[in-house]
Amino acid sequence: MDYMVRALRLAERARRTCKPNPAVGAIVVRDDRIVGEGYTQPVGGAHAEIKALEQAGALAHGSVLYVTLEPCSHHGRTAPCVDAVIAAGIREVHVAMVDPSPWVAGRGVERLTQSQIPVSIGSHGDEARQLNEAYLSWVEHGRPLVLGIPAASPRRTALSLNARNLSENGNDLRLDVDRIVFDSDDAEITLTSESWQATLQTLATQQVQSLILVATPERLYELEAGGLVDRVLAADALMDDPASISRMTRQTPDDVPGVFVSESESCLRAS
């Protein structure tokens, strides 16, 4: 069995419940047998490694840990996972990818190696990165992941998406977003790169990690060329599977520059 693949599947279970934390899966293996497994719990709950170690109990001593993201090394809402891994007597750790966030950034791996625990990095790293694409945009670039939907009438398209009563249990990784934003239909009102960048930075401070921007094709490709839209998706495919957008915020604080909510509209408008 490829234990890292199993850990990635566990991490997927956390993807819609653990934000703003990354979705992580962990497995404890002893004598080629899984003795513990876990995934990130909702905010304030245990991380994946802790759940796996708890399930393994005494069997964790001398076992091997497979985890999809580097164990955390800082005190946040919970204690550092790396301390628990060391205390449990894990003899070897396999990590799919290093956590690039400024509060971890390799220090978890460093703590393990300082404790004489061998660490291997990179198994299924691309899959692990895709799984937490929005989180990684947030910590690496200081802005949400932006998926563009081209539309001749952005307002109508965005409201049509919203009117479909989108599920909170969608299963399409590409379109698991926190917000839907639409650009003005008025050609005289221009969504500039500067205003959009400021909006993204403000939303990032509010822990918004991903969004869809519905705008004209010309405006989307201009923003994409400037590095402010990550990729442009086909509107037809989205319309065919509206439940693929699993999370939407229907309100926005008044202090977000360039984005506001009309009293009769539950999508956000960028201007």
PDB file of C-alpha atoms in Angstrom:
ATOM      1  CA  MET A   1       0.000   0.000   0.000  1.00  0.00           C
ATOM      2  CA  ASP A   2       1.133   3.542  -0.754  1.00  0.00           C
ATOM      3  CA  TYR A   3       0.643   5.082   2.664  1.00  0.00           C
ATOM      4  CA  MET A   4       1.032   8.660   1.457  1.00  0.00           C
ATOM      5  CA  VAL A   5      -1.834   8.177  -0.991  1.00  0.00           C
ATOM      6  CA  ARG A   6      -3.974   6.989   1.907  1.00  0.00           C
ATOM      7  CA  ALA A   7      -2.911  10.065   3.917  1.00  0.00           C
ATOM      8  CA  LEU A   8      -3.914  12.341   1.032  1.00  0.00           C
ATOM      9  CA  ARG A   9      -7.342  10.733   0.891  1.00  0.00           C
ATOM     10  CA  LEU A  10      -7.755  11.374   4.604  1.00  0.00           C
ATOM     11  CA  ALA A  11      -6.733  15.016   4.103  1.00  0.00           C
ATOM     12  CA  GLU A  12      -9.509  15.459   1.541  1.00  0.00           C
ATOM     13  CA  ARG A  13     -12.049  14.780   4.286  1.00  0.00           C
ATOM     14  CA  ALA A  14     -10.858  17.907   6.099  1.00  0.00           C
ATOM     15  CA  ARG A  15     -10.782  20.251   3.132  1.00  0.00           C
ATOM     16  CA  ARG A  16     -14.135  21.940   3.731  1.00  0.00           C
ATOM     17  CA  THR A  17     -14.114  22.015   7.511  1.00  0.00           C
ATOM     18  CA  CYS A  18     -10.614  23.016   8.608  1.00  0.00           C
ATOM     19  CA  LYS A  19     -10.132  26.509   7.136  1.00  0.00           C
ATOM     20  CA  PRO A  20      -8.111  28.613   7.655  1.00  0.00           C
ATOM     21  CA  ASN A  21      -5.857  25.669   8.566  1.00  0.00           C
ATOM     22  CA  PRO A  22      -4.538  23.476   5.757  1.00  0.00           C
ATOM     23  CA  ALA A  23      -6.118  20.083   5.103  1.00  0.00           C
ATOM     24  CA  VAL A  24      -3.690  17.432   6.337  1.00  0.00           C
ATOM     25  CA  GLY A  25      -3.818  13.660   6.589  1.00  0.00           C
ATOM     26  CA  ALA A  26      -1.547  11.467   8.709  1.00  0.00           C
ATOM     27  CA  ILE A  27      -0.953   7.726   9.117  1.00  0.00           C
ATOM     28  CA  VAL A  28       1.078   5.798  11.691  1.00  0.00           C
ATOM     29  CA  VAL A  29       2.473   2.514  10.383  1.00  0.00           C
ATOM     30  CA  ARG A  30       4.026  -0.290  12.441  1.00  0.00           C
ATOM     31  CA  ASP A  31       5.260  -3.558  10.923  1.00  0.00           C
ATOM     32  CA  ASP A  32       3.539  -2.739   7.620  1.00  0.00           C
ATOM     33  CA  ARG A  33       0.198  -2.241   9.345  1.00  0.00           C
ATOM     34  CA  ILE A  34      -1.737   0.981   9.876  1.00  0.00           C
ATOM     35  CA  VAL A  35      -2.154   1.477  13.606  1.00  0.00           C
ATOM     36  CA  GLY A  36      -3.379   5.075  13.585  1.00  0.00           C
ATOM     37  CA  GLU A  37      -4.725   7.634  11.167  1.00  0.00           C
ATOM     38  CA  GLY A  38      -6.281  11.071  11.289  1.00  0.00           C
ATOM     39  CA  TYR A  39      -7.002  14.312   9.492  1.00  0.00           C
ATOM     40  CA  THR A  40      -7.255  17.977  10.461  1.00  0.00           C
ATOM     41  CA  GLN A  41     -10.237  18.723  12.672  1.00  0.00           C
ATOM     42  CA  PRO A  42     -12.231  21.995  12.537  1.00  0.00           C
ATOM     43  CA  VAL A  43     -10.435  25.086  13.836  1.00  0.00           C
ATOM     44  CA  GLY A  44      -9.365  24.655  17.441  1.00  0.00           C
ATOM     45  CA  GLY A  45      -9.507  20.862  17.187  1.00  0.00           C
ATOM     46  CA  ALA A  46      -6.669  18.377  16.893  1.00  0.00           C
ATOM     47  CA  HIS A  47      -4.369  18.328  13.889  1.00  0.00           C
ATOM     48  CA  ALA A  48      -3.967  15.212  11.746  1.00  0.00           C
ATOM     49  CA  GLU A  49      -0.813  13.976  13.469  1.00  0.00           C
ATOM     50  CA  ILE A  50      -2.385  14.221  16.910  1.00  0.00           C
ATOM     51  CA  LYS A  51      -5.461  12.213  15.857  1.00  0.00           C
ATOM     52  CA  ALA A  52      -3.256   9.534  14.296  1.00  0.00           C
ATOM     53  CA  LEU A  53      -0.997   9.311  17.347  1.00  0.00           C
ATOM     54  CA  GLU A  54      -3.977   9.137  19.694  1.00  0.00           C
ATOM     55  CA  GLN A  55      -5.423   6.240  17.720  1.00  0.00           C
ATOM     56  CA  ALA A  56      -2.077   4.435  17.642  1.00  0.00           C
ATOM     57  CA  GLY A  57      -1.512   4.842  21.372  1.00  0.00           C
ATOM     58  CA  ALA A  58       1.503   2.908  22.661  1.00  0.00           C
ATOM     59  CA  LEU A  59       1.967   1.332  19.221  1.00  0.00           C
ATOM     60  CA  ALA A  60       3.231   4.690  17.946  1.00  0.00           C
ATOM     61  CA  HIS A  61       6.596   4.085  19.652  1.00  0.00           C
ATOM     62  CA  GLY A  62       9.007   2.852  17.004  1.00  0.00           C
ATOM     63  CA  SER A  63       6.516   3.367  14.191  1.00  0.00           C
ATOM     64  CA  VAL A  64       6.705   5.368  10.958  1.00  0.00           C
ATOM     65  CA  LEU A  65       4.624   8.506  10.370  1.00  0.00           C
ATOM     66  CA  TYR A  66       3.330   9.525   6.940  1.00  0.00           C
ATOM     67  CA  VAL A  67       1.939  13.065   6.801  1.00  0.00           C
ATOM     68  CA  THR A  68       0.882  15.212   3.856  1.00  0.00           C
ATOM     69  CA  LEU A  69       2.294  18.480   5.251  1.00  0.00           C
ATOM     70  CA  GLU A  70       5.212  19.238   7.532  1.00  0.00           C
ATOM     71  CA  PRO A  71       4.215  18.974  11.227  1.00  0.00           C
ATOM     72  CA  CYS A  72       3.697  22.398  12.780  1.00  0.00           C
ATOM     73  CA  SER A  73       6.327  23.709  15.180  1.00  0.00           C
ATOM     74  CA  HIS A  74       4.557  26.709  16.697  1.00  0.00           C
ATOM     75  CA  HIS A  75       2.037  27.406  19.432  1.00  0.00           C
ATOM     76  CA  GLY A  76      -1.268  28.537  17.913  1.00  0.00           C
ATOM     77  CA  ARG A  77      -4.716  27.327  18.907  1.00  0.00           C
ATOM     78  CA  THR A  78      -3.024  23.995  19.654  1.00  0.00           C
ATOM     79  CA  ALA A  79       0.424  22.864  20.796  1.00  0.00           C
ATOM     80  CA  PRO A  80       3.123  22.053  18.201  1.00  0.00           C
ATOM     81  CA  CYS A  81       2.500  18.722  16.491  1.00  0.00           C
ATOM     82  CA  VAL A  82       6.226  18.106  16.145  1.00  0.00           C
ATOM     83  CA  ASP A  83       6.547  17.918  19.949  1.00  0.00           C
ATOM     84  CA  ALA A  84       3.898  15.194  20.075  1.00  0.00           C
ATOM     85  CA  VAL A  85       5.603  13.255  17.261  1.00  0.00           C
ATOM     86  CA  ILE A  86       8.915  13.309  19.097  1.00  0.00           C
ATOM     87  CA  ALA A  87       7.346  12.432  22.456  1.00  0.00           C
ATOM     88  CA  ALA A  88       5.485   9.472  20.915  1.00  0.00           C
ATOM     89  CA  GLY A  89       8.758   7.847  19.880  1.00  0.00           C
ATOM     90  CA  ILE A  90       8.152   7.894  16.128  1.00  0.00           C
ATOM     91  CA  ARG A  91      11.317   6.528  14.507  1.00  0.00           C
ATOM     92  CA  GLU A  92      10.902   7.876  10.955  1.00  0.00           C
ATOM     93  CA  VAL A  93       8.783  10.530   9.223  1.00  0.00           C
ATOM     94  CA  HIS A  94       7.713  10.876   5.587  1.00  0.00           C
ATOM     95  CA  VAL A  95       6.424  14.327   4.599  1.00  0.00           C
ATOM     96  CA  ALA A  96       4.766  15.078   1.264  1.00  0.00           C
ATOM     97  CA  MET A  97       5.776  18.746   1.364  1.00  0.00           C
ATOM     98  CA  VAL A  98       7.243  21.406   3.622  1.00  0.00           C
ATOM     99  CA  ASP A  99       4.794  23.966   4.998  1.00  0.00           C
ATOM    100  CA  PRO A 100       5.920  27.307   3.459  1.00  0.00           C
ATOM    101  CA  SER A 101       3.944  29.423   5.929  1.00  0.00           C
ATOM    102  CA  PRO A 102       6.064  31.903   7.906  1.00  0.00           C
ATOM    103  CA  TRP A 103       5.068  30.226  11.177  1.00  0.00           C
ATOM    104  CA  VAL A 104       6.476  26.816  10.127  1.00  0.00           C
ATOM    105  CA  ALA A 105       8.778  27.129   7.067  1.00  0.00           C
ATOM    106  CA  GLY A 106      10.926  24.042   7.673  1.00  0.00           C
ATOM    107  CA  ARG A 107      11.231  24.374  11.427  1.00  0.00           C
ATOM    108  CA  GLY A 108       9.134  21.248  11.999  1.00  0.00           C
ATOM    109  CA  VAL A 109      11.504  19.174   9.882  1.00  0.00           C
ATOM    110  CA  GLU A 110      14.465  20.809  11.608  1.00  0.00           C
ATOM    111  CA  ARG A 111      13.124  19.831  15.039  1.00  0.00           C
ATOM    112  CA  LEU A 112      12.706  16.225  13.916  1.00  0.00           C
ATOM    113  CA  THR A 113      16.225  15.942  12.514  1.00  0.00           C
ATOM    114  CA  GLN A 114      17.648  17.542  15.648  1.00  0.00           C
ATOM    115  CA  SER A 115      15.938  14.736  17.564  1.00  0.00           C
ATOM    116  CA  GLN A 116      17.683  12.170  15.350  1.00  0.00           C
ATOM    117  CA  ILE A 117      14.465  11.228  13.523  1.00  0.00           C
ATOM    118  CA  PRO A 118      15.081  10.624   9.796  1.00  0.00           C
ATOM    119  CA  VAL A 119      12.793  12.674   7.537  1.00  0.00           C
ATOM    120  CA  SER A 120      12.077  12.158   3.852  1.00  0.00           C
ATOM    121  CA  ILE A 121      10.321  14.899   1.865  1.00  0.00           C
ATOM    122  CA  GLY A 122       8.545  14.939  -1.476  1.00  0.00           C
ATOM    123  CA  SER A 123       6.505  11.774  -1.852  1.00  0.00           C
ATOM    124  CA  HIS A 124       3.356  12.837  -3.763  1.00  0.00           C
ATOM    125  CA  GLY A 125       4.337  16.468  -3.212  1.00  0.00           C
ATOM    126  CA  ASP A 126       2.459  17.720  -6.278  1.00  0.00           C
ATOM    127  CA  GLU A 127      -0.779  16.133  -5.073  1.00  0.00           C
ATOM    128  CA  ALA A 128      -0.276  17.572  -1.611  1.00  0.00           C
ATOM    129  CA  ARG A 129       0.251  21.023  -3.089  1.00  0.00           C
ATOM    130  CA  GLN A 130      -2.868  20.798  -5.244  1.00  0.00           C
ATOM    131  CA  LEU A 131      -4.917  19.725  -2.246  1.00  0.00           C
ATOM    132  CA  ASN A 132      -4.049  22.942  -0.387  1.00  0.00           C
ATOM    133  CA  GLU A 133      -3.763  25.256  -3.372  1.00  0.00           C
ATOM    134  CA  ALA A 134      -5.836  28.019  -1.784  1.00  0.00           C
ATOM    135  CA  TYR A 135      -4.020  27.834   1.569  1.00  0.00           C
ATOM    136  CA  LEU A 136      -0.657  27.987  -0.215  1.00  0.00           C
ATOM    137  CA  SER A 137      -1.686  31.059  -2.221  1.00  0.00           C
ATOM    138  CA  TRP A 138      -2.715  32.685   1.047  1.00  0.00           C
ATOM    139  CA  VAL A 139       0.574  32.000   2.877  1.00  0.00           C
ATOM    140  CA  GLU A 140       2.983  32.331  -0.041  1.00  0.00           C
ATOM    141  CA  HIS A 141       1.507  35.310  -1.910  1.00  0.00           C
ATOM    142  CA  GLY A 142      -0.546  37.031   0.780  1.00  0.00           C
ATOM    143  CA  ARG A 143      -3.749  36.845  -1.257  1.00  0.00           C
ATOM    144  CA  PRO A 144      -6.576  34.420  -2.028  1.00  0.00           C
ATOM    145  CA  LEU A 145      -6.463  31.979  -4.903  1.00  0.00           C
ATOM    146  CA  VAL A 146      -8.407  33.641  -7.738  1.00  0.00           C
ATOM    147  CA  LEU A 147     -10.351  31.618 -10.308  1.00  0.00           C
ATOM    148  CA  GLY A 148     -11.736  33.666 -13.187  1.00  0.00           C
ATOM    149  CA  ILE A 149     -15.053  33.020 -14.930  1.00  0.00           C
ATOM    150  CA  PRO A 150     -15.452  34.988 -18.205  1.00  0.00           C
ATOM    151  CA  ALA A 151     -18.898  36.424 -18.911  1.00  0.00           C
ATOM    152  CA  ALA A 152     -20.362  39.067 -21.188  1.00  0.00           C
ATOM    153  CA  SER A 153     -22.625  40.096 -18.290  1.00  0.00           C
ATOM    154  CA  PRO A 154     -20.680  39.403 -15.067  1.00  0.00           C
ATOM    155  CA  ARG A 155     -23.524  40.487 -12.768  1.00  0.00           C
ATOM    156  CA  ARG A 156     -26.090  38.222 -14.422  1.00  0.00           C
ATOM    157  CA  THR A 157     -23.722  35.244 -14.484  1.00  0.00           C
ATOM    158  CA  ALA A 158     -22.704  35.661 -10.841  1.00  0.00           C
ATOM    159  CA  LEU A 159     -26.291  36.015  -9.658  1.00  0.00           C
ATOM    160  CA  SER A 160     -27.278  32.990 -11.733  1.00  0.00           C
ATOM    161  CA  LEU A 161     -24.640  30.945  -9.962  1.00  0.00           C
ATOM    162  CA  ASN A 162     -25.844  32.176  -6.604  1.00  0.00           C
ATOM    163  CA  ALA A 163     -29.510  31.523  -7.420  1.00  0.00           C
ATOM    164  CA  ARG A 164     -28.840  27.827  -7.863  1.00  0.00           C
ATOM    165  CA  ASN A 165     -28.671  27.331  -4.085  1.00  0.00           C
ATOM    166  CA  LEU A 166     -25.140  25.975  -4.213  1.00  0.00           C
ATOM    167  CA  SER A 167     -24.354  23.076  -1.918  1.00  0.00           C
ATOM    168  CA  GLU A 168     -21.955  23.332   1.013  1.00  0.00           C
ATOM    169  CA  ASN A 169     -20.879  19.768   0.251  1.00  0.00           C
ATOM    170  CA  GLY A 170     -19.563  20.128  -3.285  1.00  0.00           C
ATOM    171  CA  ASN A 171     -16.875  17.705  -4.395  1.00  0.00           C
ATOM    172  CA  ASP A 172     -14.900  19.608  -7.033  1.00  0.00           C
ATOM    173  CA  LEU A 173     -11.481  20.579  -5.707  1.00  0.00           C
ATOM    174  CA  ARG A 174     -11.019  23.297  -8.347  1.00  0.00           C
ATOM    175  CA  LEU A 175     -14.055  25.289  -7.252  1.00  0.00           C
ATOM    176  CA  ASP A 176     -14.119  25.011  -3.482  1.00  0.00           C
ATOM    177  CA  VAL A 177     -14.172  28.763  -2.887  1.00  0.00           C
ATOM    178  CA  ASP A 178     -14.917  31.197  -0.077  1.00  0.00           C
ATOM    179  CA  ARG A 179     -16.473  33.962  -2.173  1.00  0.00           C
ATOM    180  CA  ILE A 180     -17.937  34.855  -5.552  1.00  0.00           C
ATOM    181  CA  VAL A 181     -17.110  38.361  -6.760  1.00  0.00           C
ATOM    182  CA  PHE A 182     -18.418  39.998  -9.936  1.00  0.00           C
ATOM    183  CA  ASP A 183     -17.066  42.929 -11.869  1.00  0.00           C
ATOM    184  CA  SER A 184     -19.280  45.820 -12.918  1.00  0.00           C
ATOM    185  CA  ASP A 185     -21.093  45.487 -16.260  1.00  0.00           C
ATOM    186  CA  ASP A 186     -20.499  49.193 -16.836  1.00  0.00           C
ATOM    187  CA  ALA A 187     -17.553  49.618 -19.213  1.00  0.00           C
ATOM    188  CA  GLU A 188     -16.956  53.067 -17.727  1.00  0.00           C
ATOM    189  CA  ILE A 189     -16.167  51.533 -14.331  1.00  0.00           C
ATOM    190  CA  THR A 190     -12.788  49.840 -14.618  1.00  0.00           C
ATOM    191  CA  LEU A 191     -11.503  47.171 -12.266  1.00  0.00           C
ATOM    192  CA  THR A 192      -7.847  48.203 -12.216  1.00  0.00           C
ATOM    193  CA  SER A 193      -4.943  46.013 -11.210  1.00  0.00           C
ATOM    194  CA  GLU A 194      -4.212  48.355  -8.314  1.00  0.00           C
ATOM    195  CA  SER A 195      -7.733  48.268  -6.873  1.00  0.00           C
ATOM    196  CA  TRP A 196      -8.008  44.505  -7.322  1.00  0.00           C
ATOM    197  CA  GLN A 197      -4.657  43.894  -5.630  1.00  0.00           C
ATOM    198  CA  ALA A 198      -5.698  46.057  -2.680  1.00  0.00           C
ATOM    199  CA  THR A 199      -8.983  44.164  -2.440  1.00  0.00           C
ATOM    200  CA  LEU A 200      -7.212  40.801  -2.455  1.00  0.00           C
ATOM    201  CA  GLN A 201      -4.798  41.876   0.259  1.00  0.00           C
ATOM    202  CA  THR A 202      -7.653  43.072   2.461  1.00  0.00           C
ATOM    203  CA  LEU A 203      -9.625  39.853   1.948  1.00  0.00           C
ATOM    204  CA  ALA A 204      -6.503  37.853   2.844  1.00  0.00           C
ATOM    205  CA  THR A 205      -6.325  39.582   6.229  1.00  0.00           C
ATOM    206  CA  GLN A 206      -9.882  38.311   6.804  1.00  0.00           C
ATOM    207  CA  GLN A 207      -8.712  34.735   6.114  1.00  0.00           C
ATOM    208  CA  VAL A 208     -10.411  34.527   2.723  1.00  0.00           C
ATOM    209  CA  GLN A 209      -8.266  31.969   0.895  1.00  0.00           C
ATOM    210  CA  SER A 210     -10.099  31.527  -2.415  1.00  0.00           C
ATOM    211  CA  LEU A 211     -12.648  33.220  -4.629  1.00  0.00           C
ATOM    212  CA  ILE A 212     -14.213  33.272  -8.069  1.00  0.00           C
ATOM    213  CA  LEU A 213     -14.092  36.524 -10.031  1.00  0.00           C
ATOM    214  CA  VAL A 214     -16.756  36.821 -12.735  1.00  0.00           C
ATOM    215  CA  ALA A 215     -15.684  39.469 -15.258  1.00  0.00           C
ATOM    216  CA  THR A 216     -15.424  40.140 -18.968  1.00  0.00           C
ATOM    217  CA  PRO A 217     -12.814  38.018 -20.797  1.00  0.00           C
ATOM    218  CA  GLU A 218     -10.709  41.085 -21.588  1.00  0.00           C
ATOM    219  CA  ARG A 219     -10.549  42.162 -17.963  1.00  0.00           C
ATOM    220  CA  LEU A 220      -9.825  38.659 -16.710  1.00  0.00           C
ATOM    221  CA  TYR A 221      -6.945  38.052 -19.065  1.00  0.00           C
ATOM    222  CA  GLU A 222      -5.490  41.459 -18.243  1.00  0.00           C
ATOM    223  CA  LEU A 223      -5.551  40.615 -14.530  1.00  0.00           C
ATOM    224  CA  GLU A 224      -4.188  37.136 -15.247  1.00  0.00           C
ATOM    225  CA  ALA A 225      -1.280  38.643 -17.164  1.00  0.00           C
ATOM    226  CA  GLY A 226      -0.572  40.827 -14.134  1.00  0.00           C
ATOM    227  CA  GLY A 227      -0.502  37.808 -11.810  1.00  0.00           C
ATOM    228  CA  LEU A 228      -3.778  38.716 -10.081  1.00  0.00           C
ATOM    229  CA  VAL A 229      -5.907  35.876 -11.487  1.00  0.00           C
ATOM    230  CA  ASP A 230      -4.479  32.374 -11.135  1.00  0.00           C
ATOM    231  CA  ARG A 231      -6.416  30.748 -13.953  1.00  0.00           C
ATOM    232  CA  VAL A 232      -9.492  31.287 -16.080  1.00  0.00           C
ATOM    233  CA  LEU A 233     -12.129  28.548 -16.164  1.00  0.00           C
ATOM    234  CA  ALA A 234     -14.874  27.802 -18.669  1.00  0.00           C
ATOM    235  CA  ALA A 235     -18.193  29.289 -17.600  1.00  0.00           C
ATOM    236  CA  ASP A 236     -20.166  26.527 -19.360  1.00  0.00           C
ATOM    237  CA  ALA A 237     -18.523  23.803 -17.297  1.00  0.00           C
ATOM    238  CA  LEU A 238     -19.320  25.682 -14.112  1.00  0.00           C
ATOM    239  CA  MET A 239     -22.969  26.111 -15.084  1.00  0.00           C
ATOM    240  CA  ASP A 240     -23.234  22.382 -15.764  1.00  0.00           C
ATOM    241  CA  ASP A 241     -22.066  21.573 -12.228  1.00  0.00           C
ATOM    242  CA  PRO A 242     -23.191  24.385  -9.883  1.00  0.00           C
ATOM    243  CA  ALA A 243     -22.789  22.231  -6.767  1.00  0.00           C
ATOM    244  CA  SER A 244     -19.042  22.200  -7.365  1.00  0.00           C
ATOM    245  CA  ILE A 245     -18.749  25.545  -5.591  1.00  0.00           C
ATOM    246  CA  SER A 246     -19.029  24.417  -2.018  1.00  0.00           C
ATOM    247  CA  ARG A 247     -18.602  27.522   0.110  1.00  0.00           C
ATOM    248  CA  MET A 248     -19.677  31.144  -0.375  1.00  0.00           C
ATOM    249  CA  THR A 249     -19.629  34.166   1.871  1.00  0.00           C
ATOM    250  CA  ARG A 250     -22.729  36.277   1.223  1.00  0.00           C
ATOM    251  CA  GLN A 251     -21.576  39.414   3.007  1.00  0.00           C
ATOM    252  CA  THR A 252     -18.443  41.502   3.146  1.00  0.00           C
ATOM    253  CA  PRO A 253     -17.297  44.129   5.685  1.00  0.00           C
ATOM    254  CA  ASP A 254     -17.730  47.739   4.670  1.00  0.00           C
ATOM    255  CA  ASP A 255     -14.003  48.395   4.878  1.00  0.00           C
ATOM    256  CA  VAL A 256     -13.071  46.157   1.924  1.00  0.00           C
ATOM    257  CA  PRO A 257     -11.949  48.563  -0.820  1.00  0.00           C
ATOM    258  CA  GLY A 258     -13.525  48.028  -4.233  1.00  0.00           C
ATOM    259  CA  VAL A 259     -15.995  45.376  -3.113  1.00  0.00           C
ATOM    260  CA  PHE A 260     -19.531  45.907  -1.848  1.00  0.00           C
ATOM    261  CA  VAL A 261     -22.883  44.149  -1.551  1.00  0.00           C
ATOM    262  CA  SER A 262     -26.127  45.471  -2.922  1.00  0.00           C
ATOM    263  CA  GLU A 263     -29.073  45.012  -0.567  1.00  0.00           C
ATOM    264  CA  SER A 264     -30.828  42.909  -3.216  1.00  0.00           C
ATOM    265  CA  GLU A 265     -27.810  40.866  -4.193  1.00  0.00           C
ATOM    266  CA  SER A 266     -25.937  38.193  -2.276  1.00  0.00           C
ATOM    267  CA  CYS A 267     -22.899  38.118  -4.534  1.00  0.00           C
ATOM    268  CA  LEU A 268     -20.071  40.608  -4.107  1.00  0.00           C
ATOM    269  CA  ARG A 269     -19.353  43.239  -6.725  1.00  0.00           C
ATOM    270  CA  ALA A 270     -15.886  44.540  -7.515  1.00  0.00           C
ATOM    271  CA  SER A 271     -15.581  48.036  -8.886  1.00  0.00           C
TER     272      SER A 271
END
